Coordinates of C-alpha atoms in Angstrom, one line a residue:
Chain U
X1 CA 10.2 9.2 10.1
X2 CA 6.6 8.8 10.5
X3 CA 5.8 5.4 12.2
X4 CA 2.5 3.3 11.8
X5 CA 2.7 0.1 14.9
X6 CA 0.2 -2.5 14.5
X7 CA 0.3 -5.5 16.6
X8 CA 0.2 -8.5 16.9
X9 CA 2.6 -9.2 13.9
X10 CA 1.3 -12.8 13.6
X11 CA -1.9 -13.9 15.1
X12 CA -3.6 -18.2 14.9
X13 CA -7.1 -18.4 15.5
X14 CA -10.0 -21.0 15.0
X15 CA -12.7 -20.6 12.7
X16 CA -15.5 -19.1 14.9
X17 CA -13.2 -17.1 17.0
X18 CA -13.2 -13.2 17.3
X19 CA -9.9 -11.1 16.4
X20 CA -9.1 -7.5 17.3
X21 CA -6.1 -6.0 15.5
X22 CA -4.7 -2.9 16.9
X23 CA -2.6 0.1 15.3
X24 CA -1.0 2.7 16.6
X25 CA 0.3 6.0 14.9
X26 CA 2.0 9.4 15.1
X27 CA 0.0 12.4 14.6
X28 CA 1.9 14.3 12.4
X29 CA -0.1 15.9 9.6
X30 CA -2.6 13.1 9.7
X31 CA -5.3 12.9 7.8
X32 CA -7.0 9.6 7.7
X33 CA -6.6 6.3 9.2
X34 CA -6.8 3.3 6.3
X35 CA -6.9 -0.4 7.0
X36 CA -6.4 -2.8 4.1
X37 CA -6.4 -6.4 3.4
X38 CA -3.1 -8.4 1.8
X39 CA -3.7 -11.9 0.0
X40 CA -0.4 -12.5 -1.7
X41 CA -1.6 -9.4 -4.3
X42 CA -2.8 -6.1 -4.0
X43 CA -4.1 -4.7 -1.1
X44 CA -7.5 -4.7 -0.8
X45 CA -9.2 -1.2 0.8
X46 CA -11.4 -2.7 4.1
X47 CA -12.0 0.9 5.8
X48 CA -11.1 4.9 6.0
X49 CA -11.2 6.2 9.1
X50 CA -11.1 10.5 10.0
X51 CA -13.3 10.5 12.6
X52 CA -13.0 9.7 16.1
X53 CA -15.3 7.1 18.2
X54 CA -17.3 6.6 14.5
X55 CA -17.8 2.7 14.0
X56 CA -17.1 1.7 10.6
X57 CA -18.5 -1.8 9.9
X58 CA -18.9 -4.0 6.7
X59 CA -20.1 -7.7 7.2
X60 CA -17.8 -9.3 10.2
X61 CA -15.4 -6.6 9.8
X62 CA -15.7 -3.4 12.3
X63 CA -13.5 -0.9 12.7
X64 CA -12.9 2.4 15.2
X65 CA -10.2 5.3 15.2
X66 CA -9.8 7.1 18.7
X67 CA -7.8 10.2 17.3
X68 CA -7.0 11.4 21.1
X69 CA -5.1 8.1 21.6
X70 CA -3.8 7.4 18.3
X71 CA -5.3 4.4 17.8
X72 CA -7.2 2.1 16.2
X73 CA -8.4 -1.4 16.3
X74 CA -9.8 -3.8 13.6
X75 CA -12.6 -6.4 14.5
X76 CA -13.3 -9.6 12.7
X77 CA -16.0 -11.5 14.7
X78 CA -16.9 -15.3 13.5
X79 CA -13.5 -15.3 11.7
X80 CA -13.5 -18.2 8.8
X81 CA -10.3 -19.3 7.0
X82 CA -10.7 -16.6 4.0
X83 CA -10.1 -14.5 6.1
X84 CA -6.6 -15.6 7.1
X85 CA -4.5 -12.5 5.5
X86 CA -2.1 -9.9 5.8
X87 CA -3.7 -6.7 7.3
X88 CA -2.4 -3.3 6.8
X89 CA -3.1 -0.4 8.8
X90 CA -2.0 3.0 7.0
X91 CA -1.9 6.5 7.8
X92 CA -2.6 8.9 5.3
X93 CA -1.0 12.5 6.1
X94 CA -0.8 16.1 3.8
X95 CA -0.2 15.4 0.3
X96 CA -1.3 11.9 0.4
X97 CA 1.4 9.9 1.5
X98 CA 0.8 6.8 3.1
X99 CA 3.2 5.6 5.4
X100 CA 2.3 1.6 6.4
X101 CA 2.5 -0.5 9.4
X102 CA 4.3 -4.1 9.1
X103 CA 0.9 -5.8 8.7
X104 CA -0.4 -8.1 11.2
X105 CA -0.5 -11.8 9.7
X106 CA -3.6 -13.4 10.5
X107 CA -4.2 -17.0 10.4
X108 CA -7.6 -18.5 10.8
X109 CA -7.3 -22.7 10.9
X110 CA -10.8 -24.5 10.5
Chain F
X1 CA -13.9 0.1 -14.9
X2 CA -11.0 -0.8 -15.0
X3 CA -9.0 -1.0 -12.2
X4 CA -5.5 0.0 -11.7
X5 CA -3.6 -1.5 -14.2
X6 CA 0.4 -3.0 -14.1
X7 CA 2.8 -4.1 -16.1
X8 CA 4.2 -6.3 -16.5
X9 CA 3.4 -8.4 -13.7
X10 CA 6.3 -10.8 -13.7
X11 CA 9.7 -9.5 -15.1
X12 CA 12.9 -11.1 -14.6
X13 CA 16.2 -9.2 -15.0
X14 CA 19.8 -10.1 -15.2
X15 CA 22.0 -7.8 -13.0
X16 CA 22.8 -4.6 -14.9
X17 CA 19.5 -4.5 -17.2
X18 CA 17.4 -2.1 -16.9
X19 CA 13.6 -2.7 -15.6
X20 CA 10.5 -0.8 -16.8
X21 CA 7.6 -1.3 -14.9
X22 CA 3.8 0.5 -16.8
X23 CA 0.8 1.4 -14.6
X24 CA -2.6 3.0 -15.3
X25 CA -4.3 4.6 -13.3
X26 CA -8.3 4.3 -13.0
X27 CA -10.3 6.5 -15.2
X28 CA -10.6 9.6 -14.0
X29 CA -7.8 9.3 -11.6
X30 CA -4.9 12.3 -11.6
X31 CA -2.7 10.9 -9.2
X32 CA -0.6 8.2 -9.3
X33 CA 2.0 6.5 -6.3
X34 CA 4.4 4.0 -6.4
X35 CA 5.4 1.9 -3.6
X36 CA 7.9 -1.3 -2.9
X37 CA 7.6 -4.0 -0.9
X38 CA 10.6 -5.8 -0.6
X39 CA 10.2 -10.0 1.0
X40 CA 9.4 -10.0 4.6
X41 CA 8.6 -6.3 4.6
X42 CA 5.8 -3.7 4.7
X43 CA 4.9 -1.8 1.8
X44 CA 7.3 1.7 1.5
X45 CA 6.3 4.6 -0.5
X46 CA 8.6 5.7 -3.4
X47 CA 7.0 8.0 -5.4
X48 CA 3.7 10.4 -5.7
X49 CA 3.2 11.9 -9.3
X50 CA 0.7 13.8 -11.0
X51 CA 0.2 14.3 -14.7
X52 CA 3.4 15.7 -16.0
X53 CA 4.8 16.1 -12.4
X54 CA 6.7 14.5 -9.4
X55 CA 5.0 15.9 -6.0
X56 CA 6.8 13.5 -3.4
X57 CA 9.8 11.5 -4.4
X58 CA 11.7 11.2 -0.7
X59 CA 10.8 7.3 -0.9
X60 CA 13.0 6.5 -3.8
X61 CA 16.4 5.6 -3.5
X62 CA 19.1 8.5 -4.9
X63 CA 20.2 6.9 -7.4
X64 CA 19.0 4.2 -11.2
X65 CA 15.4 5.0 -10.2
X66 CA 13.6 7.4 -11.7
X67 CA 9.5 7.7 -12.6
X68 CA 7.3 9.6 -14.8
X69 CA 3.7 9.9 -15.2
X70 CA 3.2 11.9 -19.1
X71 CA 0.4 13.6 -20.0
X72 CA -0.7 10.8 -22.6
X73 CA 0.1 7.1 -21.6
X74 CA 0.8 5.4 -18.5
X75 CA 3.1 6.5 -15.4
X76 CA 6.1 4.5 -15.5
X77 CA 8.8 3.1 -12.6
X78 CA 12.1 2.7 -14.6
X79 CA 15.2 1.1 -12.6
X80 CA 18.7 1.0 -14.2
X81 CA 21.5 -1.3 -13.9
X82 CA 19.3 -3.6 -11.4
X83 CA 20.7 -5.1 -8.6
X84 CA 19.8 -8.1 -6.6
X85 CA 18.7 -5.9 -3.8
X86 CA 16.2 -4.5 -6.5
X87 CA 14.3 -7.9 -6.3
X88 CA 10.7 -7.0 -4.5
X89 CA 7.3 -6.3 -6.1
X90 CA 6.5 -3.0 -7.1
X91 CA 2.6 -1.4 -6.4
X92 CA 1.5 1.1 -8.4
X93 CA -1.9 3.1 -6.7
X94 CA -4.3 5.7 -8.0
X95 CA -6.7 8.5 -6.7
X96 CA -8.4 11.1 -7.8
X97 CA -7.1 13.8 -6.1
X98 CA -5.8 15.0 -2.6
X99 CA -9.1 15.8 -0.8
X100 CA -9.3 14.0 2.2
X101 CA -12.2 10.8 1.1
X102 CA -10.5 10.0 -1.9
X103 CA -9.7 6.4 -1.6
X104 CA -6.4 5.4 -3.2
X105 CA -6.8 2.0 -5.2
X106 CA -4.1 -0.6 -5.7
X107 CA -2.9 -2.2 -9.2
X108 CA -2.3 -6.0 -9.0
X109 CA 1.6 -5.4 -8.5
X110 CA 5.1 -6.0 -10.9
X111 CA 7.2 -8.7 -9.4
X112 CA 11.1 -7.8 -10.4
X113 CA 13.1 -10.6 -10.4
X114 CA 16.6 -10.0 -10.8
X115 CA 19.2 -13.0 -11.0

């Protein structure tokens, strides 16, 4: 079975603080890397990643996929309490399936 | 634009009722997937349709689940005889095709209830 590992699973922070997320993956039939956001609804798309060592960014959020290691990390710098969340990191493969990690359940206090 | 649409979004079920759960894609999306996420777990796929036809269904369980996506009207998640185990929410996503880039969007989510 194809397995997407994030980690932590549950991360506290203080407003201000930076937060790196990590997720790691098999390579079989991968196509793209995907890392969403989870409020209690639907998940919201934050990134696609297909490329290796290509910084994606948007506001606070970064993100980077190293393809060699099977990696890839999610930054949030100057975190503030919207941004506490569940994060999902998902592989895409063939055939767009998209198999999901457990989410890593951030928690930013003020 | 409308984004992907469910429903219902709440439905509650008495043990051996059947459950029907809608979802339309976004304009001008073909493909539709269905995943569950039961409480306290990650989001598993189910299902990947495409007008008039089921491309992936290894996520869904053998047996009282069933989906179909017609050529007119919305794809559609039906459960028989639920079970409390059947309890989760239910995410409906869309894309417009398979090429690598195409995003896949999330509806708002179906919660089943069943008591």
């Amino acid at each position: 079975e194809d397995k997407v590992v994030q980690s932590p699973l549950s991360l506290v922070v203080h407003e201000g603080d930076t937060v790196t997320l990590n997720c790691s993956y098999e390579v079989t039939n991968f196509r793209s890397l995907l890392w969403y956001k989870q409020e209690k609804k639907a998940p919201t798309f934050l990134f696609m990643l297909t490329s290796s060592g290509i910084e994606k960014k948007s506001g606070r959020l970064s993100s980077i996929l190293d393809k060699k290691e099977l990696f890839s990390i999610l930054n949030i710098t100057a975190t503030q309490t919207g941004d506490s969340a569940v994060y999902l990191c998902v592989k895409e493969t063939s055939g767009s399936r998209l198999t999901f990690g457990e989410g890593t359940q951030l928690t930013v206090n003020p | 634009n409308a984004g992907v649409m469910q429903n219902p979004r709440h439905l509650v079920r008495r043990r051996g009722q059947e459950a029907r759960l809608r979802c339309s894609p976004m304009k001008g999306h073909s493909h539709v997937y269905w995943y569950r996420q039961l409480p306290e777990e990650g989001l598993k796929f189910m299902v990947y349709l495409q007008k008039e036809n089921i491309i992936d269904e290894s996520g869904m369980p053998k047996e009282r689940f069933s989906a179909e996506f017609p050529k007119e009207g919305p794809s559609i998640l039906r459960i028989q005889q639920v079970v409390r185990g059947d309890s989760a929410a239910y995410f409906c996503a869309s894309s417009p095709g398979t090429t690598s880039g195409n995003t896949i969007y999330f509806g708002e989510g179906s919660w089943l209830t069943v008591v």
